[in-house]
mmCIF file with all atom_site columns, C-alpha atoms in Angstrom:
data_model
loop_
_atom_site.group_PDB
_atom_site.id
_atom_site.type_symbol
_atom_site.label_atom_id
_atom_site.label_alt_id
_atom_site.label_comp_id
_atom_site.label_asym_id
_atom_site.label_entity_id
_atom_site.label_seq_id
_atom_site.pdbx_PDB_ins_code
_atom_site.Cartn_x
_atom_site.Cartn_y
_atom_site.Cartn_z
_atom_site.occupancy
_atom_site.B_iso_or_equiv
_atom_site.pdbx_formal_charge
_atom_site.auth_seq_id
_atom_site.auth_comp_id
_atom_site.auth_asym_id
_atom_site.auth_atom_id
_atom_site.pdbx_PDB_model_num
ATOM 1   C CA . UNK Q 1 1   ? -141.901 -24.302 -111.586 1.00 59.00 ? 1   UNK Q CA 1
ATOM 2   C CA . UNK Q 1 2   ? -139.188 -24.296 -108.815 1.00 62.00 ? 2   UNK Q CA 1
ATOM 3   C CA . UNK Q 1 3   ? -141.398 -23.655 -106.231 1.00 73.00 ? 3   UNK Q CA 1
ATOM 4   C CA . UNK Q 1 4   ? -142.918 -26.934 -106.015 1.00 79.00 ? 4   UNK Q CA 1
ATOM 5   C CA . UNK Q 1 5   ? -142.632 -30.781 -106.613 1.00 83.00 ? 5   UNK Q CA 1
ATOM 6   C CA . UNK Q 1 6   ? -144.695 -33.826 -106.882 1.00 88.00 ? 6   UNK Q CA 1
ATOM 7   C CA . UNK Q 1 7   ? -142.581 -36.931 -105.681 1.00 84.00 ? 7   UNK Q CA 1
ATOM 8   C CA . UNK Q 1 8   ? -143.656 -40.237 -106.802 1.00 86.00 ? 8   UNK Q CA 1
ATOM 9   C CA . UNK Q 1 9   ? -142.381 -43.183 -104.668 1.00 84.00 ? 9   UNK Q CA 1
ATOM 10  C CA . UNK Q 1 10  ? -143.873 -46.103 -106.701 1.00 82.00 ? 10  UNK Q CA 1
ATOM 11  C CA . UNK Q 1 11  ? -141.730 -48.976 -104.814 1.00 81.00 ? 11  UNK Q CA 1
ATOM 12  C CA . UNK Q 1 12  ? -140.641 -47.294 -101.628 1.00 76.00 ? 12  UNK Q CA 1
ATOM 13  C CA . UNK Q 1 13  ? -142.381 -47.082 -98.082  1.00 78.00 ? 13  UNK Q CA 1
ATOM 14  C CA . UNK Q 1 14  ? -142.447 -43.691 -96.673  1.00 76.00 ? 14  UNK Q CA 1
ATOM 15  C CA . UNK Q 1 15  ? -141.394 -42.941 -93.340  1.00 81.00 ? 15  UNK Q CA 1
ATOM 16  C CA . UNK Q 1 16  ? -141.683 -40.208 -90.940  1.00 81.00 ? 16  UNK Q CA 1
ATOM 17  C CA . UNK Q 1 17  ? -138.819 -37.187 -91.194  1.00 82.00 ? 17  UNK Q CA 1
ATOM 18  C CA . UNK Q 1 18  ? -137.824 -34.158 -89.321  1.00 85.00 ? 18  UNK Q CA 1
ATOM 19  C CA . UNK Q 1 19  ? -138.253 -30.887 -91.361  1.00 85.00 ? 19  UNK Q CA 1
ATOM 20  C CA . UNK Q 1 20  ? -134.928 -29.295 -92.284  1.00 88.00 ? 20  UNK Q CA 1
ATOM 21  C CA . UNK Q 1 21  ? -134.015 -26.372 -89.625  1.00 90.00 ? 21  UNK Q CA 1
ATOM 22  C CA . UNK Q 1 22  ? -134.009 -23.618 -91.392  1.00 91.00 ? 22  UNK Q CA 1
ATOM 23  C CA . UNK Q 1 23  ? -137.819 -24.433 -92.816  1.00 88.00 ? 23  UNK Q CA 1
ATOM 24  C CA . UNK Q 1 24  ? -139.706 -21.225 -92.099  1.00 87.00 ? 24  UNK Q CA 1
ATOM 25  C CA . UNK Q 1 25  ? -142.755 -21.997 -88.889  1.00 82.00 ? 25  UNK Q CA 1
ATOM 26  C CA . UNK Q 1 26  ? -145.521 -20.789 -91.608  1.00 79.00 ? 26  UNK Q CA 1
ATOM 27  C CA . UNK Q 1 27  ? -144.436 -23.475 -93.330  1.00 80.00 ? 27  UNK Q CA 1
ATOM 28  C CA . UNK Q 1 28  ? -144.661 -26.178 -91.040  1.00 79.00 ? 28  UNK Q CA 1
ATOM 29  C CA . UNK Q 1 29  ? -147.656 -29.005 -91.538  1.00 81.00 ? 29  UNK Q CA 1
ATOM 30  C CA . UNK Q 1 30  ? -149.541 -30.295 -88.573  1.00 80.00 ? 30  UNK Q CA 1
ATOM 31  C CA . UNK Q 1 31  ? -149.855 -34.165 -89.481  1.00 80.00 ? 31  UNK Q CA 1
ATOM 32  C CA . UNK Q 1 32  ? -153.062 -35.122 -89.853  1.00 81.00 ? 32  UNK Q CA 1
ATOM 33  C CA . UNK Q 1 33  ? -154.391 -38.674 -90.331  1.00 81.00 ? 33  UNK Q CA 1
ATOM 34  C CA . UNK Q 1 34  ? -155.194 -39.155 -94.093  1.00 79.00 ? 34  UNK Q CA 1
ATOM 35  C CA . UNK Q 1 35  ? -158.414 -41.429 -95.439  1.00 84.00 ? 35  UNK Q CA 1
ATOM 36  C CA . UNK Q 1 36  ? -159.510 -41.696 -99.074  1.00 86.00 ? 36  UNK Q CA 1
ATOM 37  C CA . UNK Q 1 37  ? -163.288 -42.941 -100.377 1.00 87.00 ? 37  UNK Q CA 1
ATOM 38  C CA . UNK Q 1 38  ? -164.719 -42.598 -103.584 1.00 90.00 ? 38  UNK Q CA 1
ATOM 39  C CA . UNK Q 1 39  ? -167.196 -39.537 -104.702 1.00 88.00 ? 39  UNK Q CA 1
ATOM 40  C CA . UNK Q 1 40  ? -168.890 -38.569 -107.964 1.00 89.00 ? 40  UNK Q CA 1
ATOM 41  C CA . UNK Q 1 41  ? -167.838 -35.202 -108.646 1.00 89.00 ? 41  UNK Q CA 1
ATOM 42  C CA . UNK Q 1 42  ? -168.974 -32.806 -111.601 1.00 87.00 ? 42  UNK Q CA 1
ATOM 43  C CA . UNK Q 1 43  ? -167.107 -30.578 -113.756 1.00 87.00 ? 43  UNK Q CA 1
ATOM 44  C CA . UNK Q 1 44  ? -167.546 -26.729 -112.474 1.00 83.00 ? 44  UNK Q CA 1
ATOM 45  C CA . UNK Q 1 45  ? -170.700 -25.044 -113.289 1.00 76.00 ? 45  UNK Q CA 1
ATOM 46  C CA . UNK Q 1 46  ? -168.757 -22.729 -115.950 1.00 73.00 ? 46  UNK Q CA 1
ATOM 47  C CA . UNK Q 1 47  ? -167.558 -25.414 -118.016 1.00 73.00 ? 47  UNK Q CA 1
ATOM 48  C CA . UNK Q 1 48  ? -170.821 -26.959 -118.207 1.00 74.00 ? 48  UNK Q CA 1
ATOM 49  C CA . UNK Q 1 49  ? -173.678 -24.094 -118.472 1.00 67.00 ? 49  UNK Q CA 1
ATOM 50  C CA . UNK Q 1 50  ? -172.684 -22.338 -121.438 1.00 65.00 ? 50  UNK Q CA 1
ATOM 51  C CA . UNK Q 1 51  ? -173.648 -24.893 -124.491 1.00 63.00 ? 51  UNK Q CA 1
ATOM 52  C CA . UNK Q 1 52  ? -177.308 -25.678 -122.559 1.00 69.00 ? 52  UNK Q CA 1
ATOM 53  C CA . UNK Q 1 53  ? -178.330 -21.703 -121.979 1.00 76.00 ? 53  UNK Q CA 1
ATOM 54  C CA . UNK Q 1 54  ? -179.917 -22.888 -118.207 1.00 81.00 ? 54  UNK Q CA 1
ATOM 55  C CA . UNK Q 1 55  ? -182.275 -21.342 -116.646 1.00 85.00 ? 55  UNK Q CA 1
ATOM 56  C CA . UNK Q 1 56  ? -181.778 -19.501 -113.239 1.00 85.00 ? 56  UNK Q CA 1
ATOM 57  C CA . UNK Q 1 57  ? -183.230 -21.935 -111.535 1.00 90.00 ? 57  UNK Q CA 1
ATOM 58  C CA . UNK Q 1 58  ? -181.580 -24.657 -113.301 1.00 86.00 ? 58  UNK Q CA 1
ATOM 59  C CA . UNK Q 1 59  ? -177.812 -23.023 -112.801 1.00 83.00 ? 59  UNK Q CA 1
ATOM 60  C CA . UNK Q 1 60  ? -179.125 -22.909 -108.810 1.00 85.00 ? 60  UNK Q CA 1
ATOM 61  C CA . UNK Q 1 61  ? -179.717 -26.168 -108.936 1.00 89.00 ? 61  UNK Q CA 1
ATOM 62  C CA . UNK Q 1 62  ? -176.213 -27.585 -110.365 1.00 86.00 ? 62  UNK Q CA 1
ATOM 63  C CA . UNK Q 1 63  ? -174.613 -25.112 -108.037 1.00 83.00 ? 63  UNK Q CA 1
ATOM 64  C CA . UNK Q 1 64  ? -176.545 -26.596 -104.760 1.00 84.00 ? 64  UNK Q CA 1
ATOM 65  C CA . UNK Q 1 65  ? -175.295 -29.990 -106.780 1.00 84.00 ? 65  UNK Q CA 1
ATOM 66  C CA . UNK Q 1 66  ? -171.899 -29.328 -106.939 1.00 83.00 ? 66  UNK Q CA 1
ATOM 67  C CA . UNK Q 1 67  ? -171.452 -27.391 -104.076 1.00 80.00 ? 67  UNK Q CA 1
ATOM 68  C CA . UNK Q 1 68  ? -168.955 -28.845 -101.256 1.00 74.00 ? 68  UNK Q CA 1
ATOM 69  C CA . UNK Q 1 69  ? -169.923 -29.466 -97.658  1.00 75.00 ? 69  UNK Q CA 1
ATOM 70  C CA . UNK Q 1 70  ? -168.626 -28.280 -94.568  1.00 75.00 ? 70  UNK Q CA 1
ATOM 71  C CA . UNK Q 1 71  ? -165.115 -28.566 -93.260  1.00 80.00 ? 71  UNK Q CA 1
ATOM 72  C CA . UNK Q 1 72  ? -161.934 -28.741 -96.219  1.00 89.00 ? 72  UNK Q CA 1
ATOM 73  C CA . UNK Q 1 73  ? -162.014 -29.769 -99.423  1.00 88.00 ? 73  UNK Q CA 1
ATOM 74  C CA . UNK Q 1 74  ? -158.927 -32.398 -100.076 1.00 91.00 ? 74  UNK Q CA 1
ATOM 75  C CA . UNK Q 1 75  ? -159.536 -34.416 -103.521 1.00 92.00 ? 75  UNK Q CA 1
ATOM 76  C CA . UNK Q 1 76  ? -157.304 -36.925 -104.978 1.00 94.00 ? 76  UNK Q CA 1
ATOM 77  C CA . UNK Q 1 77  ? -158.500 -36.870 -109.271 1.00 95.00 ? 77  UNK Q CA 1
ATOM 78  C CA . UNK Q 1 78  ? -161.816 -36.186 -109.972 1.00 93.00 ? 78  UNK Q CA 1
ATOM 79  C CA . UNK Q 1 79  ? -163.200 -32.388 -111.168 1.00 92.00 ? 79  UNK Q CA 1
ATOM 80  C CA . UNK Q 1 80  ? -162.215 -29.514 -109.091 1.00 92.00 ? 80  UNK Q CA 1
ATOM 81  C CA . UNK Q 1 81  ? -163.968 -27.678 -106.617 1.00 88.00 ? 81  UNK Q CA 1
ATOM 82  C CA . UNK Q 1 82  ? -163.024 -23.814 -108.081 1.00 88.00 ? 82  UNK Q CA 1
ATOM 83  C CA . UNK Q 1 83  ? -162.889 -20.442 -105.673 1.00 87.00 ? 83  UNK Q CA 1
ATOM 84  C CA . UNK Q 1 84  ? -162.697 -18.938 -108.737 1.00 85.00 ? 84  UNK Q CA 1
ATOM 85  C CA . UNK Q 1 85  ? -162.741 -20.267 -112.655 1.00 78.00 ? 85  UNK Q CA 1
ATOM 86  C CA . UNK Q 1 86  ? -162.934 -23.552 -113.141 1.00 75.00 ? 86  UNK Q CA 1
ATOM 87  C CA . UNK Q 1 87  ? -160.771 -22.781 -117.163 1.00 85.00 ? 87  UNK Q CA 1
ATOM 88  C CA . UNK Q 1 88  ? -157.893 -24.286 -114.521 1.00 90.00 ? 88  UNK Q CA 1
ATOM 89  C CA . UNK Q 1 89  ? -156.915 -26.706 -117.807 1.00 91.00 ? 89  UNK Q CA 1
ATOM 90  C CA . UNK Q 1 90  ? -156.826 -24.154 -120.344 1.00 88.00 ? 90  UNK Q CA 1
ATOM 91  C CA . UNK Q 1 91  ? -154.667 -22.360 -117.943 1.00 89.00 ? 91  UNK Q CA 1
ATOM 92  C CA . UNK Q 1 92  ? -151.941 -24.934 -117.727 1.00 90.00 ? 92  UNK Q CA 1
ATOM 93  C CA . UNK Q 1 93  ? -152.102 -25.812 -121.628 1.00 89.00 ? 93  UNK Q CA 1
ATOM 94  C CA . UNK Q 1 94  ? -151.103 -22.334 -122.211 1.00 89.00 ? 94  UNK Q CA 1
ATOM 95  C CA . UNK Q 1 95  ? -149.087 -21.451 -118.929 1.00 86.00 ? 95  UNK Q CA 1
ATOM 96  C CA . UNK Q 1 96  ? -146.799 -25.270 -120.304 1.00 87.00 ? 96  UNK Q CA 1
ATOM 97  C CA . UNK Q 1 97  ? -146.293 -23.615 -123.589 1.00 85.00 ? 97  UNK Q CA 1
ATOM 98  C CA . UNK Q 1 98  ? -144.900 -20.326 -122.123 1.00 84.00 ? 98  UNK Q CA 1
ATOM 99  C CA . UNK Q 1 99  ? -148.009 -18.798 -123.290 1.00 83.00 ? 99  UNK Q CA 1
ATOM 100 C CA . UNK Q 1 100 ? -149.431 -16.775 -120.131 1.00 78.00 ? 100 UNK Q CA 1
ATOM 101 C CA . UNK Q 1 101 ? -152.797 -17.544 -119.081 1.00 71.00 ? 101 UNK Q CA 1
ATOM 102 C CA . UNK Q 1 102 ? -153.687 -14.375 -117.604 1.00 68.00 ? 102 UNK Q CA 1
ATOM 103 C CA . UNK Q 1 103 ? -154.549 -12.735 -120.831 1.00 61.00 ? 103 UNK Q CA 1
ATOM 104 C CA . UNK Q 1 104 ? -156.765 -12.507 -122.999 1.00 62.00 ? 104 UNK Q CA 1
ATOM 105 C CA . UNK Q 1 105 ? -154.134 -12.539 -125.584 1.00 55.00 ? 105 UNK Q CA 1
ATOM 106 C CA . UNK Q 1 106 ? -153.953 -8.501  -126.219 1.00 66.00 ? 106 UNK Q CA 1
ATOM 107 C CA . UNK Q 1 107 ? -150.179 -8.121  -125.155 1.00 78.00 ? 107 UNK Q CA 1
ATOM 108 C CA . UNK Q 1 108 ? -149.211 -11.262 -127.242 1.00 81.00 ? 108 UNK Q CA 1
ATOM 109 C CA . UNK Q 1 109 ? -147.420 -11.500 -130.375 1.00 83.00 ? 109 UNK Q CA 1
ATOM 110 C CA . UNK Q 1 110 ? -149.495 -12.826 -133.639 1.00 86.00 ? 110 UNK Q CA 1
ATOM 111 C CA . UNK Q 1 111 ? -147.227 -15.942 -133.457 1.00 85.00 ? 111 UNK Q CA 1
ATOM 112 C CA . UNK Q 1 112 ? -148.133 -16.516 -129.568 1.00 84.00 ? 112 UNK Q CA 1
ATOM 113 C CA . UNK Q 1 113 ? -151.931 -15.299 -130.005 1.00 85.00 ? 113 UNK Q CA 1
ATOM 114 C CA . UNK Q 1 114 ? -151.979 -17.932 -132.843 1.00 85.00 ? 114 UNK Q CA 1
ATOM 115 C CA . UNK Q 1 115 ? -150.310 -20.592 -130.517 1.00 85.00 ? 115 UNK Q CA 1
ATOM 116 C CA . UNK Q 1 116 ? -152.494 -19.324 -127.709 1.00 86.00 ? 116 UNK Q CA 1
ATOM 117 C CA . UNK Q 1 117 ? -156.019 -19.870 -130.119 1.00 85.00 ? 117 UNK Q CA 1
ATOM 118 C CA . UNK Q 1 118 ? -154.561 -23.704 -130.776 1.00 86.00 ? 118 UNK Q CA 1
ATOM 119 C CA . UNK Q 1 119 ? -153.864 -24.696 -127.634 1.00 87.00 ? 119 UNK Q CA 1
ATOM 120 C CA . UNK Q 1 120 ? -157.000 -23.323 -126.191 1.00 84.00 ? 120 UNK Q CA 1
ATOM 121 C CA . UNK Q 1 121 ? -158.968 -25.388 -129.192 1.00 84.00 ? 121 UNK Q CA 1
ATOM 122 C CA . UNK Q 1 122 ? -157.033 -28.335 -129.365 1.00 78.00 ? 122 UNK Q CA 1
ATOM 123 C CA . UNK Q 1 123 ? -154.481 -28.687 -126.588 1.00 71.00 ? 123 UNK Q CA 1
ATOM 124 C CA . UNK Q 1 124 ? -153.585 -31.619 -124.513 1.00 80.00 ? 124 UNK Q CA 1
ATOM 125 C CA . UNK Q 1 125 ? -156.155 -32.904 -122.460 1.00 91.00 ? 125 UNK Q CA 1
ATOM 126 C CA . UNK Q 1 126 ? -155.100 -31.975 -118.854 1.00 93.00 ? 126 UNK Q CA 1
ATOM 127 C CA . UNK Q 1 127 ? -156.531 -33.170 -115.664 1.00 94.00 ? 127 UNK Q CA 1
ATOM 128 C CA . UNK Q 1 128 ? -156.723 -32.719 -111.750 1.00 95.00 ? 128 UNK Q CA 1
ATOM 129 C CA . UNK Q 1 129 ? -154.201 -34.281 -109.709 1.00 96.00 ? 129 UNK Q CA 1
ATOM 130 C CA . UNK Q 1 130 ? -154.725 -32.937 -106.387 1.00 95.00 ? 130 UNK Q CA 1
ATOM 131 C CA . UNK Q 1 131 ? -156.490 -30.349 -104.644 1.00 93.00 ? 131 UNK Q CA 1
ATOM 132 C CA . UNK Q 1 132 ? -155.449 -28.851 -101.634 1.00 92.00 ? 132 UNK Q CA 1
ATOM 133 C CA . UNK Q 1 133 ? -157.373 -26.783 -99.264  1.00 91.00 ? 133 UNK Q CA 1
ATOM 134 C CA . UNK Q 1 134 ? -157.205 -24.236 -96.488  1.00 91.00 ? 134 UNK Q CA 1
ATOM 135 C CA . UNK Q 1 135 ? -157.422 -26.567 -93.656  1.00 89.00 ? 135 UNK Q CA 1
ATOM 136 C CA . UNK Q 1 136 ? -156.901 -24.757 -90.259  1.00 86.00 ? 136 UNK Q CA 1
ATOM 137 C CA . UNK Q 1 137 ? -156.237 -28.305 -88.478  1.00 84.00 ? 137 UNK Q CA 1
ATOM 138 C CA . UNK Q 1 138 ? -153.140 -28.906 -90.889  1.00 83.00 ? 138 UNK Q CA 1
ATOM 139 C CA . UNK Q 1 139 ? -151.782 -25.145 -90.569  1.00 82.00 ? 139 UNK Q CA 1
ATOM 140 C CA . UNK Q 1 140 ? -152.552 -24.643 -94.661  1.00 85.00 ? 140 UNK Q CA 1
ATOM 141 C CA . UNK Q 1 141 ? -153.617 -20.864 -95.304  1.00 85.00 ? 141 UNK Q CA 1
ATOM 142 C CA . UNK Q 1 142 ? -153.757 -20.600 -98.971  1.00 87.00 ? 142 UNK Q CA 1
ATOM 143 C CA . UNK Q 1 143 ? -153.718 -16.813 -99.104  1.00 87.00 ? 143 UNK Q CA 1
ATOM 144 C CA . UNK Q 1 144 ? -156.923 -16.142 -96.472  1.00 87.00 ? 144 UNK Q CA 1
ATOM 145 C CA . UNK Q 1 145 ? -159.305 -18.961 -97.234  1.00 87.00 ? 145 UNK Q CA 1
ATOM 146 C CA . UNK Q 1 146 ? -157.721 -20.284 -101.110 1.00 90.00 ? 146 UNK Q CA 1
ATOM 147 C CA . UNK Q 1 147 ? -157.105 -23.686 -102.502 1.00 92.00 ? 147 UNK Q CA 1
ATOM 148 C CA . UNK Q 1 148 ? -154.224 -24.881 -104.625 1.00 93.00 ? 148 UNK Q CA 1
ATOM 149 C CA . UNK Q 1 149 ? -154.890 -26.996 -107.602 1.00 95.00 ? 149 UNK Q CA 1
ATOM 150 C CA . UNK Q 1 150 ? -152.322 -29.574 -109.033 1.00 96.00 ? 150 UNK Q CA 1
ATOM 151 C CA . UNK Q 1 151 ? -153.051 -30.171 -112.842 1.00 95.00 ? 151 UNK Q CA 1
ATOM 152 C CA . UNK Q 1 152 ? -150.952 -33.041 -115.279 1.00 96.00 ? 152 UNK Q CA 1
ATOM 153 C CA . UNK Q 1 153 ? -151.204 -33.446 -118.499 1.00 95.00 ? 153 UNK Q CA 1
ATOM 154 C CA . UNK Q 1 154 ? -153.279 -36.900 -119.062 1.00 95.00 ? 154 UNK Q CA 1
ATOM 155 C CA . UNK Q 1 155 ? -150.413 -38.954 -120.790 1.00 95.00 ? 155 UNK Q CA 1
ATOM 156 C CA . UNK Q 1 156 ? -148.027 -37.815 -117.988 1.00 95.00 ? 156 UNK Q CA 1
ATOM 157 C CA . UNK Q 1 157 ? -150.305 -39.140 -115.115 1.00 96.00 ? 157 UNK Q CA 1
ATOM 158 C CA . UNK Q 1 158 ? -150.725 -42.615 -117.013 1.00 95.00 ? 158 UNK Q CA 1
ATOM 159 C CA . UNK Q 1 159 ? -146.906 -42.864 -117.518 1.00 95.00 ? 159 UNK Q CA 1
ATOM 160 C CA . UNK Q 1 160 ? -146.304 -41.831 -113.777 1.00 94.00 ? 160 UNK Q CA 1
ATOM 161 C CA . UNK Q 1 161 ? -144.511 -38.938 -114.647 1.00 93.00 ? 161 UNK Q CA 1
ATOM 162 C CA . UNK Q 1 162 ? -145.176 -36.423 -112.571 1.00 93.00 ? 162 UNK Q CA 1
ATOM 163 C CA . UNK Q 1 163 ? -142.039 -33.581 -113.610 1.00 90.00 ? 163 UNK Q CA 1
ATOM 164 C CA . UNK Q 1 164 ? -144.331 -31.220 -115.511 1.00 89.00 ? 164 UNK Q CA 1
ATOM 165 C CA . UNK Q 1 165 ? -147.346 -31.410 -113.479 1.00 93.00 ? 165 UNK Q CA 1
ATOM 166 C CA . UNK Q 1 166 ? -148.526 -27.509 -113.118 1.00 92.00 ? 166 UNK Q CA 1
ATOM 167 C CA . UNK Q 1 167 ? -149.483 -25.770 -109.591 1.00 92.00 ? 167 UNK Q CA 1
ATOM 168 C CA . UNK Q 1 168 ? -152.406 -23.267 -109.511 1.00 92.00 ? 168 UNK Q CA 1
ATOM 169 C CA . UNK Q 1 169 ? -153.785 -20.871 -106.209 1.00 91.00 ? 169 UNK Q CA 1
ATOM 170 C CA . UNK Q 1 170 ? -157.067 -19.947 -106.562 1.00 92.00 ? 170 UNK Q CA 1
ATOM 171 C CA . UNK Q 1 171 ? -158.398 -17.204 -103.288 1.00 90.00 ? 171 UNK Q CA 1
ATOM 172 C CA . UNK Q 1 172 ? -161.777 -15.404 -102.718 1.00 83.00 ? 172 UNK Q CA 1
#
């Protein structure tokens, strides 16, 4: 986690800044103008299919449902839009407990593959904070084409604290 930071400015009006000098050119961001509207969006299809045993046709359908149009996908809240799994939740639940999430639990302990089965059936609800795409207009290249994912633990967003908030990269 000291690789990134959510600040929240609750009272203060932002203003414009130079970026330090010795910031790296890749990591430069073009300013782009910045709108927000409201959309229904769906959890991801793996989430959702397993209990209901769809059909082919059915699982087309909820993909062609949930699918995202053309252009970047930036989302304040709301599900995500996965390149990958969309288990991003169970992922920080363990990953916040020093429990890594990417095992199955083979090269764990018995104490931390019995930690890792509670979490994963009763953890803390987490939930999307902000997802960031691969926008070429803003110079953001998440690793050819990827999207980062910013996940908080549900209590933490409704008390505005936004320390522990976890940061995941999803590519094709």
């Amino acid at each position: 986690r000291a690789y990134w930071r959510i600040a929240y400015f609750p009272e203060h009006r932002l203003t414009d800044a130079d970026a330090p000098d010795d910031l790296p050119d890749e990591a430069h961001i073009v300013a782009q103008p910045l709108s927000f509207e409201s959309e229904i969006t769906f959890p991801p299809y793996d989430l959702v299919a397993g209990p209901f045993g769809w059909t082919p046709a059915q699982e087309d359908a909820y993909d062609d449902l949930i699918a995202p149009g053309a252009g970047p996908v930036h989302r304040l809240l709301g599900h995500p839009n996965p390149v990958q799994s969309g288990e991003m939740a169970a992922e920080c639940r363990l990953a916040a407990n020093g429990i890594p999430a990417d095992t199955a639990g083979g090269d764990l302990s018995p104490s931390q593959q019995q930690r890792r089965r509670e979490l994963l059936e009763a953890g803390e609800p987490w939930r999307q904070l902000l997802q960031i795409d691969s926008d070429s207009g803003a110079g953001l290249d998440w690793c050819g084409g990827g999207r980062l994912y910013v996940w908080i633990r549900e209590v933490d967003l409704h008390a505005h604290h936004f320390d522990d908030c976890w940061v995941i990269l999803q590519t094709d």
